[in-house]
XYZ file of C-alpha atoms in Angstrom:
141
model
C 15.938 -7.392 -27.244
C 14.298 -4.125 -26.246
C 16.543 -1.323 -25.068
C 14.056 1.217 -23.664
C 10.468 1.152 -22.471
C 9.233 4.750 -22.346
C 6.066 5.238 -20.289
C 4.585 8.599 -21.266
C 1.121 9.869 -22.156
C 2.028 13.290 -23.589
C 2.184 13.012 -27.392
C 4.531 16.005 -27.683
C 7.006 14.414 -25.255
C 6.812 11.124 -27.162
C 7.480 12.918 -30.446
C 10.514 14.716 -28.994
C 11.831 11.427 -27.580
C 11.494 9.710 -30.965
C 13.209 12.587 -32.796
C 16.092 12.673 -30.303
C 16.666 8.930 -30.591
C 16.501 9.010 -34.382
C 19.457 11.412 -34.454
C 21.745 9.161 -32.382
C 24.540 7.303 -34.166
C 23.337 3.946 -32.807
C 19.706 4.536 -31.838
C 18.369 2.137 -29.226
C 15.226 0.128 -29.806
C 12.235 1.344 -27.834
C 8.554 0.850 -27.119
C 6.199 3.521 -25.810
C 3.278 2.799 -23.510
C 0.897 5.588 -22.593
C -0.456 4.580 -19.197
C 0.758 3.077 -15.974
C -1.626 0.130 -15.935
C -0.415 -1.074 -19.349
C 3.193 -0.612 -18.230
C 2.662 -2.755 -15.141
C 0.959 -5.454 -17.209
C 3.785 -5.372 -19.776
C 6.595 -5.501 -17.229
C 4.950 -8.150 -15.054
C 3.697 -10.100 -18.103
C 0.106 -10.121 -16.965
C -3.241 -9.000 -18.380
C -3.066 -8.744 -22.177
C 0.666 -9.578 -22.025
C 0.179 -12.849 -20.145
C 1.244 -16.015 -21.950
C 2.893 -13.991 -24.712
C 6.539 -13.322 -25.317
C 7.505 -9.657 -25.168
C 11.079 -8.497 -24.779
C 12.012 -7.085 -21.398
C 13.554 -3.652 -21.648
C 17.068 -2.953 -20.472
C 15.921 0.472 -19.232
C 12.590 2.012 -18.260
C 11.932 5.754 -18.526
C 8.784 6.639 -16.650
C 6.753 9.798 -16.279
C 4.975 10.269 -12.951
C 1.662 11.736 -14.106
C 0.099 8.883 -16.029
C -3.462 7.736 -16.611
C -4.403 4.472 -14.955
C -1.781 3.831 -12.333
C 0.694 6.675 -11.859
C 4.468 6.424 -12.083
C 4.878 5.925 -8.337
C 2.546 2.925 -8.454
C 4.434 1.492 -11.418
C 7.752 1.780 -9.573
C 6.282 0.196 -6.447
C 4.829 -2.803 -8.291
C 7.895 -3.349 -10.474
C 10.166 -3.330 -7.407
C 7.871 -5.750 -5.544
C 8.173 -8.375 -8.299
C 11.193 -10.690 -8.197
C 11.440 -10.800 -12.005
C 11.729 -7.024 -12.365
C 13.161 -6.058 -9.008
C 16.530 -4.958 -10.436
C 15.307 -3.459 -13.710
C 16.778 0.048 -14.131
C 13.941 2.552 -13.607
C 14.535 6.214 -14.389
C 11.870 8.736 -13.563
C 11.665 11.303 -16.366
C 9.306 13.997 -15.153
C 8.606 17.687 -15.313
C 8.184 17.723 -11.522
C 11.068 19.169 -9.576
C 9.275 18.876 -6.234
C 11.499 17.524 -3.483
C 8.638 15.326 -2.214
C 8.237 13.684 -5.645
C 11.975 13.116 -5.988
C 12.255 11.676 -2.468
C 9.211 9.450 -2.954
C 10.505 8.084 -6.268
C 13.859 7.180 -4.739
C 12.206 5.685 -1.648
C 10.121 3.431 -3.901
C 13.221 2.253 -5.741
C 13.867 4.534 -8.722
C 17.486 4.377 -9.880
C 17.542 7.985 -11.074
C 15.310 11.029 -11.288
C 15.668 13.151 -14.411
C 13.829 16.454 -14.702
C 12.617 17.141 -18.237
C 14.541 20.065 -19.698
C 12.814 22.928 -21.495
C 14.756 23.023 -24.770
C 15.121 20.378 -27.450
C 18.910 20.650 -27.253
C 18.877 20.051 -23.488
C 16.546 17.060 -23.915
C 18.836 15.687 -26.592
C 21.925 16.014 -24.397
C 20.194 14.515 -21.343
C 18.916 11.528 -23.348
C 22.304 10.943 -24.946
C 24.036 10.961 -21.559
C 21.404 8.728 -19.934
C 21.559 6.221 -22.794
C 25.348 6.259 -22.807
C 25.410 5.441 -19.103
C 22.474 3.079 -18.686
C 22.707 1.102 -21.914
C 26.403 0.979 -22.713
C 28.477 -0.032 -19.673
C 25.714 -0.739 -17.184
C 24.659 -4.307 -16.417
C 21.827 -5.659 -14.284
C 20.446 -9.043 -13.310
C 16.884 -10.269 -13.285
């Protein structure tokens, strides 16, 4: 089982994410994909992921500014597919623009988290998000 799929192209952000998770008492399993097109293929089990068995994540953290298809396009395609329609999608972006937040929610994001500036704030935000979305929360496919 895969706990988190993190869709992010910034190597510094990926490194911070990995360090934060490594310091948790029970770190979740995770996979990182660096562009939106690969994320769509993975989640919809198409392209290079077709006819192969890959674990579906319990939670998706997605940046908006991605190469290939952007985060908005990923959300839209994941929500349009019956197999991933209810998958928890959390936008994790540096953008605090009201239009981006509104658009993400309108497309079906479950939450919109703005990336904090300090490592300690990132650590606390990730811990709280993981505690909520992976511990008590349930979803159906």
